[in-house]
mmCIF file of C-alpha atoms in Angstrom:
data_model
loop_
_atom_site.group_PDB
_atom_site.id
_atom_site.type_symbol
_atom_site.label_atom_id
_atom_site.label_comp_id
_atom_site.label_asym_id
_atom_site.label_seq_id
_atom_site.Cartn_x
_atom_site.Cartn_y
_atom_site.Cartn_z
ATOM 1 C CA MET A 406 -14.236 45.958 51.715
ATOM 2 C CA LEU A 407 -11.757 48.771 52.352
ATOM 3 C CA SER A 408 -10.617 51.138 49.649
ATOM 4 C CA TYR A 409 -6.892 51.254 48.892
ATOM 5 C CA GLN A 410 -6.735 54.615 50.640
ATOM 6 C CA GLU A 411 -8.374 53.240 53.811
ATOM 7 C CA ALA A 412 -6.160 50.148 53.779
ATOM 8 C CA ASP A 413 -3.029 52.299 53.473
ATOM 9 C CA PHE A 414 -4.205 54.453 56.369
ATOM 10 C CA TYR A 415 -4.618 51.436 58.671
ATOM 11 C CA LEU A 416 -1.382 49.817 57.532
ATOM 12 C CA ASP A 417 0.494 53.057 58.245
ATOM 13 C CA HIS A 418 -0.842 53.025 61.823
ATOM 14 C CA MET A 419 0.042 49.403 62.621
ATOM 15 C CA GLU A 420 3.221 47.949 63.998
ATOM 16 C CA LYS A 421 5.687 47.651 61.130
ATOM 17 C CA GLU A 422 6.105 43.858 61.336
ATOM 18 C CA GLU A 423 2.354 43.243 61.442
ATOM 19 C CA ALA A 424 1.773 45.618 58.522
ATOM 20 C CA GLU A 425 4.437 43.790 56.488
ATOM 21 C CA ASP A 426 2.707 40.454 57.169
ATOM 22 C CA ILE A 427 -0.618 41.855 55.991
ATOM 23 C CA LYS A 428 0.947 43.390 52.877
ATOM 24 C CA GLN A 429 2.483 40.010 52.067
ATOM 25 C CA LEU A 430 -0.931 38.329 52.280
ATOM 26 C CA LEU A 431 -2.623 41.092 50.282
ATOM 27 C CA ALA A 432 -0.148 40.485 47.459
ATOM 28 C CA TYR A 433 -1.915 37.187 46.694
ATOM 29 C CA PRO A 434 -5.066 37.379 44.586
ATOM 30 C CA GLU A 435 -8.374 36.762 46.354
ATOM 31 C CA GLY A 436 -9.438 33.130 46.061
ATOM 32 C CA THR A 437 -5.903 31.701 46.171
ATOM 33 C CA ALA A 438 -4.197 29.528 48.776
ATOM 34 C CA GLY A 439 -1.781 32.377 49.505
ATOM 35 C CA SER A 440 -4.607 34.654 50.604
ATOM 36 C CA LEU A 441 -5.479 32.113 53.325
ATOM 37 C CA MET A 442 -1.967 31.533 54.660
ATOM 38 C CA THR A 443 -0.746 32.468 58.073
ATOM 39 C CA THR A 444 2.553 34.281 58.286
ATOM 40 C CA GLU A 445 3.184 33.327 61.899
ATOM 41 C CA VAL A 446 4.612 29.852 62.278
ATOM 42 C CA ILE A 447 7.028 28.362 64.752
ATOM 43 C CA ARG A 448 10.208 27.018 63.210
ATOM 44 C CA ILE A 449 12.458 24.593 65.039
ATOM 45 C CA ARG A 450 15.599 22.646 64.080
ATOM 46 C CA THR A 451 16.142 18.879 63.871
ATOM 47 C CA THR A 452 18.968 19.124 66.411
ATOM 48 C CA ASP A 453 16.754 20.718 69.076
ATOM 49 C CA THR A 454 15.535 18.623 71.971
ATOM 50 C CA ILE A 455 11.966 18.720 73.227
ATOM 51 C CA ALA A 456 13.191 20.354 76.452
ATOM 52 C CA GLU A 457 15.001 23.128 74.538
ATOM 53 C CA VAL A 458 11.993 23.929 72.388
ATOM 54 C CA LEU A 459 9.614 23.826 75.374
ATOM 55 C CA ASP A 460 11.810 26.324 77.198
ATOM 56 C CA TRP A 461 11.815 28.603 74.149
ATOM 57 C CA LEU A 462 8.028 28.234 73.682
ATOM 58 C CA ARG A 463 7.333 29.205 77.292
ATOM 59 C CA ARG A 464 9.246 32.444 76.793
ATOM 60 C CA CYS A 465 7.903 33.359 73.352
ATOM 61 C CA LEU A 466 4.308 32.144 73.119
ATOM 62 C CA THR A 467 2.755 35.400 74.210
ATOM 63 C CA ASN A 468 2.872 36.662 70.605
ATOM 64 C CA VAL A 469 1.340 33.594 68.945
ATOM 65 C CA GLU A 470 -2.415 33.139 68.667
ATOM 66 C CA THR A 471 -2.871 29.527 67.579
ATOM 67 C CA ILE A 472 -0.418 26.655 67.255
ATOM 68 C CA TYR A 473 -1.157 23.216 65.876
ATOM 69 C CA TYR A 474 2.172 22.333 64.311
ATOM 70 C CA LEU A 475 5.823 23.163 64.755
ATOM 71 C CA TYR A 476 7.674 23.439 61.451
ATOM 72 C CA VAL A 477 11.109 21.833 61.253
ATOM 73 C CA THR A 478 13.555 23.754 59.052
ATOM 74 C CA ASP A 479 17.241 23.665 58.215
ATOM 75 C CA GLU A 480 19.728 26.541 58.511
ATOM 76 C CA ARG A 481 18.401 28.052 55.257
ATOM 77 C CA ASP A 482 14.783 27.824 56.511
ATOM 78 C CA MET A 483 13.960 25.038 54.045
ATOM 79 C CA LEU A 484 11.035 22.988 55.350
ATOM 80 C CA LEU A 485 12.075 19.465 56.402
ATOM 81 C CA GLY A 486 9.045 18.246 58.322
ATOM 82 C CA VAL A 487 6.394 18.961 60.922
ATOM 83 C CA VAL A 488 5.642 17.954 64.498
ATOM 84 C CA SER A 489 2.120 18.193 65.875
ATOM 85 C CA LEU A 490 1.975 20.223 69.053
ATOM 86 C CA ARG A 491 0.043 17.427 70.747
ATOM 87 C CA ASP A 492 2.738 14.830 70.007
ATOM 88 C CA PHE A 493 5.391 17.311 71.004
ATOM 89 C CA LEU A 494 3.836 18.035 74.400
ATOM 90 C CA ILE A 495 3.457 14.381 75.396
ATOM 91 C CA SER A 496 6.936 13.368 74.245
ATOM 92 C CA SER A 497 9.960 12.741 76.449
ATOM 93 C CA PRO A 498 11.980 15.954 77.002
ATOM 94 C CA GLU A 499 15.228 14.193 76.038
ATOM 95 C CA ARG A 500 13.938 13.203 72.626
ATOM 96 C CA SER A 501 15.190 15.139 69.591
ATOM 97 C CA VAL A 502 12.945 16.896 67.124
ATOM 98 C CA HIS A 503 14.513 14.791 64.351
ATOM 99 C CA GLU A 504 13.255 11.584 66.010
ATOM 100 C CA MET A 505 9.645 12.689 66.046
ATOM 101 C CA MET A 506 9.190 14.930 63.011
ATOM 102 C CA ASN A 507 7.024 13.813 60.126
ATOM 103 C CA PRO A 508 9.012 14.362 56.910
ATOM 104 C CA HIS A 509 6.039 13.463 54.678
ATOM 105 C CA LEU A 510 4.786 16.913 53.771
ATOM 106 C CA VAL A 511 1.686 17.938 51.899
ATOM 107 C CA THR A 512 2.208 21.369 50.370
ATOM 108 C CA ILE A 513 0.462 23.621 47.900
ATOM 109 C CA GLU A 514 1.649 26.615 45.900
ATOM 110 C CA PRO A 515 0.393 30.006 47.134
ATOM 111 C CA ASP A 516 -1.185 30.822 43.766
ATOM 112 C CA ALA A 517 -3.272 27.616 43.723
ATOM 113 C CA PRO A 518 -7.065 28.109 43.850
ATOM 114 C CA GLN A 519 -8.711 27.805 47.275
ATOM 115 C CA ALA A 520 -10.784 24.899 45.923
ATOM 116 C CA ASP A 521 -7.536 22.929 45.497
ATOM 117 C CA VAL A 522 -6.725 23.565 49.160
ATOM 118 C CA LEU A 523 -10.080 22.119 50.174
ATOM 119 C CA ASP A 524 -9.557 19.061 47.956
ATOM 120 C CA ILE A 525 -6.174 18.389 49.569
ATOM 121 C CA ILE A 526 -7.598 18.793 53.078
ATOM 122 C CA LYS A 527 -10.398 16.330 52.308
ATOM 123 C CA GLU A 528 -7.904 13.852 50.872
ATOM 124 C CA VAL A 529 -5.212 13.896 53.556
ATOM 125 C CA TRP A 530 -7.218 14.895 56.635
ATOM 126 C CA PRO A 531 -10.713 13.461 56.242
ATOM 127 C CA SER A 532 -11.364 13.401 59.994
ATOM 128 C CA GLY A 533 -10.794 17.162 60.063
ATOM 129 C CA CYS A 534 -13.770 17.761 57.793
ATOM 130 C CA SER A 535 -16.968 17.387 59.745
ATOM 131 C CA GLY A 536 -20.351 18.204 58.355
ATOM 132 C CA SER A 537 -23.678 19.244 59.733
ATOM 133 C CA ASN A 538 -27.288 18.460 59.038
ATOM 134 C CA GLY A 539 -29.491 21.409 59.920
ATOM 135 C CA GLY A 540 -26.854 22.666 62.352
ATOM 136 C CA GLN A 541 -26.446 19.294 64.108
ATOM 137 C CA SER A 542 -22.984 17.752 63.844
ATOM 138 C CA VAL A 543 -22.781 14.569 61.824
ATOM 139 C CA SER A 544 -19.124 13.857 62.608
ATOM 140 C CA ARG A 545 -18.188 10.623 64.352
ATOM 141 C CA ASP A 546 -15.805 12.080 66.947
ATOM 142 C CA ARG A 547 -16.153 10.987 70.566
ATOM 143 C CA ASP A 548 -17.451 13.325 73.254
ATOM 144 C CA PHE A 549 -15.131 13.996 76.170
#
């Protein structure tokens, strides 16, 4: 673990935006949902078409590491729903984001304990939790 002095040194030598993201995450106590969050998400609007968002993604994806979901927000950046990247990519380009977004959101407060996050994941996404027995996968997913 870094000392406060070491952390400040590294933060001072990072790009400003990246340092701000890290400072935001460090503000949450260890062991909370907030300390696990990502600060880089892709926000889209309900009025966007698939073609418009795809064009934007092609130009801007160089700065994003991992994408699983696109987050649908209104003009005030209030979360309205999500679209899985998989569903998005196989959808008709003329379709609107509004038509395909899932408005049924599962959220958790940033100060919630990490154990609560795990409980929610197990409850709403059981297929995403695979186990192992001595290192061998015991999940029931198909091989491709």
